[in-house]
Amino acid sequence: MNLEKNVQVKQPKYQQIAVDLASKIVEKKYQVGDKIYARSSLASQYNVSAETARRAIAVLQDLEIVEASKGSGVFIKSYEKAAQFVRQFHDVQSVHELQNELLVSIRNQQNELLNLQEKTKQLISRTEHFRSVNPFIPYQIEMTMESPCIQQTLQALNFWQNTSGTIVGIRRSNELLLSPGPYASLEDGDIIYFIGNDESLARVQNFLYPN
C-alpha cells in the first residue's frame, strides 16, 4: 500500500488513551489494586465517546494490565506489564520518527538533486549558446616546469597536428605575443591562448601534461 508523501500515520485515539493510562501506572500515579475511572468518566476526561473509552480499557485488559468486572469497575492489575507496554510503544514510536526523518531527508536530497540538474542544464544551454555566438573565444592554460614541452618551439612540437588547437597568443609576464610564429617557444609561467573545438581543450591538456 502506497501512502501519499504528506500523510502522517497516527495511533488510534483509544490506543493513545491506553498508553496514557499505562504511563500513569508506570509513574506510580496509580497503584496495583487501585480502581480507575468508569468508562463514562474516562470518556469525559479524554473528551471521547464511550465506545472509544471501552476500547482503551479493552486494550489494557487484553494485555493483563487492568482487570474489569461488571458492576465493580476497572482495577490496576500489573505494574510490570504496564511498563512493558509503554516501553514497546515508545520503541515503535522511535522507529516511526526515524523513518519519517529519513523520508524527509531523502525528499530534501531529491529536491536538491532536481535543482542541481536544472541549474546544470541551464549552464550547459547558456555555455553552448555563448560558444555558438562567440566561436573564437580562446581557451587558456598555464605552462609549468612539469610539462615536457617547456623551452620547445611550436614547430618542434607540431602543436596543431597533435592537438587540433591553434595558439593565438602567449602571455609572458606583462607582455602578450599575438599570433606567435612557429619558432616561438613555450617557457615556464607562460599563459597560452588557443582556439579549437570542444575536444581541443582535453587534447592540449593531455599533450602539454601527459602524466
C-alpha positions as CSV (number, residue, x, y, z in Angstrom):
1,M,0.0,0.0,0.0
2,N,1.4,3.4,-1.0
3,L,0.7,6.4,1.1
4,E,0.9,10.0,-0.1
5,K,4.1,11.7,1.0
6,N,2.2,14.3,3.2
7,V,0.2,11.6,5.0
8,Q,1.2,11.2,8.7
9,V,0.5,7.9,10.4
10,K,-1.2,8.4,13.8
11,Q,-2.1,6.0,16.5
12,P,-5.9,5.4,17.1
13,K,-7.3,7.6,19.9
14,Y,-8.2,4.6,22.0
15,Q,-4.6,3.3,21.9
16,Q,-3.3,6.8,22.8
17,I,-5.6,6.7,25.9
18,A,-4.4,3.1,26.8
19,V,-0.8,4.3,26.6
20,D,-1.5,7.3,28.7
21,L,-3.2,5.2,31.4
22,A,-0.3,2.7,31.3
23,S,2.1,5.6,31.7
24,K,0.4,6.8,34.8
25,I,0.7,3.3,36.2
26,V,4.4,3.3,35.5
27,E,4.7,6.8,37.1
28,K,3.0,5.4,40.2
29,K,0.1,7.7,39.9
30,Y,-2.0,4.6,40.0
31,Q,-1.0,1.7,42.3
32,V,-1.8,-2.0,41.7
33,G,-5.2,-2.7,43.1
34,D,-6.4,0.9,42.6
35,K,-9.7,1.5,40.9
36,I,-9.6,3.8,37.9
37,Y,-12.3,5.8,36.2
38,A,-15.5,4.2,35.0
39,R,-15.9,4.2,31.2
40,S,-18.2,7.2,31.3
41,S,-15.8,9.2,33.4
42,L,-12.9,8.1,31.2
43,A,-14.8,9.2,28.1
44,S,-15.4,12.6,29.7
45,Q,-11.9,13.0,30.9
46,Y,-10.4,12.4,27.4
47,N,-13.3,14.0,25.6
48,V,-14.0,10.9,23.5
49,S,-17.0,8.6,23.0
50,A,-17.9,5.9,25.5
51,E,-17.0,3.3,22.8
52,T,-13.5,4.8,22.4
53,A,-13.1,4.6,26.2
54,R,-14.3,1.0,26.2
55,R,-11.7,0.1,23.5
56,A,-8.9,1.7,25.5
57,I,-9.9,-0.4,28.6
58,A,-10.1,-3.5,26.4
59,V,-6.5,-3.0,25.2
60,L,-5.3,-2.8,28.8
61,Q,-7.4,-5.8,29.8
62,D,-6.1,-7.9,26.9
63,L,-2.6,-7.1,28.0
64,E,-3.5,-8.0,31.6
65,I,-2.6,-4.6,32.8
66,V,-6.1,-4.0,34.3
67,E,-9.0,-6.2,35.2
68,A,-12.5,-5.1,34.6
69,S,-15.6,-6.6,36.1
70,K,-19.2,-5.6,35.6
71,G,-20.6,-3.6,38.4
72,S,-17.3,-3.2,40.2
73,G,-15.2,-1.1,37.8
74,V,-11.7,-1.3,36.4
75,F,-8.7,-2.1,38.7
76,I,-5.0,-1.9,38.2
77,K,-3.6,-5.5,37.9
78,S,0.1,-5.3,36.8
79,Y,2.8,-2.6,37.0
80,E,5.3,-4.8,35.1
81,K,3.0,-5.4,32.1
82,A,2.2,-1.7,32.0
83,A,5.9,-0.8,31.9
84,Q,6.4,-3.4,29.1
85,F,3.5,-1.9,27.1
86,V,4.8,1.6,27.4
87,R,8.4,0.6,26.5
88,Q,7.2,-1.2,23.4
89,F,5.0,1.6,22.4
90,H,7.8,4.2,22.6
91,D,10.2,1.8,20.8
92,V,7.7,1.7,17.9
93,Q,7.2,5.4,18.0
94,S,11.0,6.0,17.8
95,V,11.2,3.8,14.8
96,H,8.4,5.7,13.1
97,E,10.1,9.0,13.9
98,L,13.4,7.8,12.5
99,Q,11.5,6.6,9.3
100,N,9.8,10.0,9.0
101,E,13.1,11.8,9.5
102,L,14.8,9.6,6.9
103,L,12.0,10.2,4.4
104,V,12.2,13.9,4.9
105,S,15.9,13.8,4.4
106,I,15.5,11.7,1.2
107,R,12.9,14.1,-0.2
108,N,15.2,17.1,0.6
109,Q,18.1,15.4,-1.2
110,Q,15.8,14.6,-4.2
111,N,14.7,18.2,-4.4
112,E,18.3,19.4,-4.2
113,L,19.3,17.0,-6.9
114,L,16.5,18.1,-9.2
115,N,17.6,21.7,-8.6
116,L,21.2,20.9,-9.3
117,Q,20.1,19.1,-12.5
118,E,18.1,22.1,-13.6
119,K,21.0,24.5,-12.9
120,T,23.3,22.2,-14.8
121,K,21.0,22.2,-17.8
122,Q,20.8,26.0,-17.8
123,L,24.6,26.3,-17.6
124,I,25.1,23.9,-20.5
125,S,22.5,25.6,-22.6
126,R,24.0,29.1,-21.9
127,T,27.5,27.8,-22.5
128,E,26.6,26.2,-25.8
129,H,24.8,29.4,-26.8
130,F,27.7,31.5,-25.8
131,R,30.1,29.3,-27.8
132,S,27.8,29.4,-30.8
133,V,27.8,33.2,-31.0
134,N,31.4,33.5,-29.9
135,P,33.2,30.6,-31.6
136,F,36.6,32.2,-31.3
137,I,36.7,32.8,-27.5
138,P,40.1,31.2,-26.7
139,Y,40.9,28.6,-24.0
140,Q,43.9,29.2,-21.9
141,I,46.4,27.1,-20.0
142,E,49.4,27.9,-17.9
143,M,52.9,26.4,-18.6
144,T,54.9,25.0,-15.7
145,M,58.1,23.1,-15.4
146,E,56.1,19.9,-15.1
147,S,55.4,20.0,-18.8
148,P,57.9,18.2,-21.1
149,C,57.1,20.9,-23.7
150,I,58.9,23.7,-21.8
151,Q,61.6,25.5,-24.0
152,Q,60.4,23.8,-27.2
153,T,59.2,25.7,-30.2
154,L,55.7,25.3,-31.6
155,Q,57.2,24.0,-34.8
156,A,59.2,21.3,-33.0
157,L,56.1,20.3,-31.0
158,N,53.8,20.1,-34.1
159,F,51.3,21.7,-31.8
160,W,48.4,21.9,-34.2
161,Q,49.0,18.4,-35.6
162,N,49.0,16.9,-32.2
163,T,46.1,18.8,-30.6
164,S,44.0,20.3,-33.4
165,G,44.2,23.6,-31.4
166,T,45.6,26.8,-32.8
167,I,47.7,29.1,-30.5
168,V,46.6,32.7,-31.0
169,G,48.6,34.3,-28.2
170,I,51.2,33.8,-25.5
171,R,51.3,36.0,-22.4
172,R,54.7,36.2,-20.8
173,S,54.9,38.3,-17.6
174,N,53.3,41.6,-18.7
175,E,53.7,41.1,-22.5
176,L,51.2,39.4,-24.8
177,L,52.5,37.9,-28.1
178,L,49.7,37.7,-30.6
179,S,49.8,35.1,-33.4
180,P,53.1,33.6,-32.4
181,G,55.1,32.1,-35.3
182,P,56.4,28.5,-35.5
183,Y,59.6,29.5,-33.8
184,A,58.0,30.8,-30.6
185,S,58.9,28.7,-27.6
186,L,57.0,27.8,-24.5
187,E,58.5,29.0,-21.2
188,D,57.8,28.4,-17.6
189,G,55.0,30.7,-16.4
190,D,53.6,31.4,-19.9
191,I,49.9,31.6,-20.4
192,I,49.0,30.2,-23.8
193,Y,45.7,31.1,-25.5
194,F,44.3,28.7,-28.2
195,I,41.1,28.1,-30.1
196,G,39.6,24.8,-31.3
197,N,36.6,22.6,-30.9
198,D,35.3,21.1,-27.6
199,E,37.8,18.2,-27.8
200,S,40.8,20.5,-28.3
201,L,41.0,21.5,-24.6
202,A,41.4,17.9,-23.4
203,R,43.9,17.2,-26.2
204,V,46.0,20.2,-25.4
205,Q,46.0,19.4,-21.6
206,N,47.0,15.8,-22.3
207,F,49.7,16.9,-24.8
208,L,51.2,19.5,-22.5
209,Y,50.9,17.4,-19.4
210,P,50.8,13.8,-20.4
211,N,51.2,12.5,-16.9
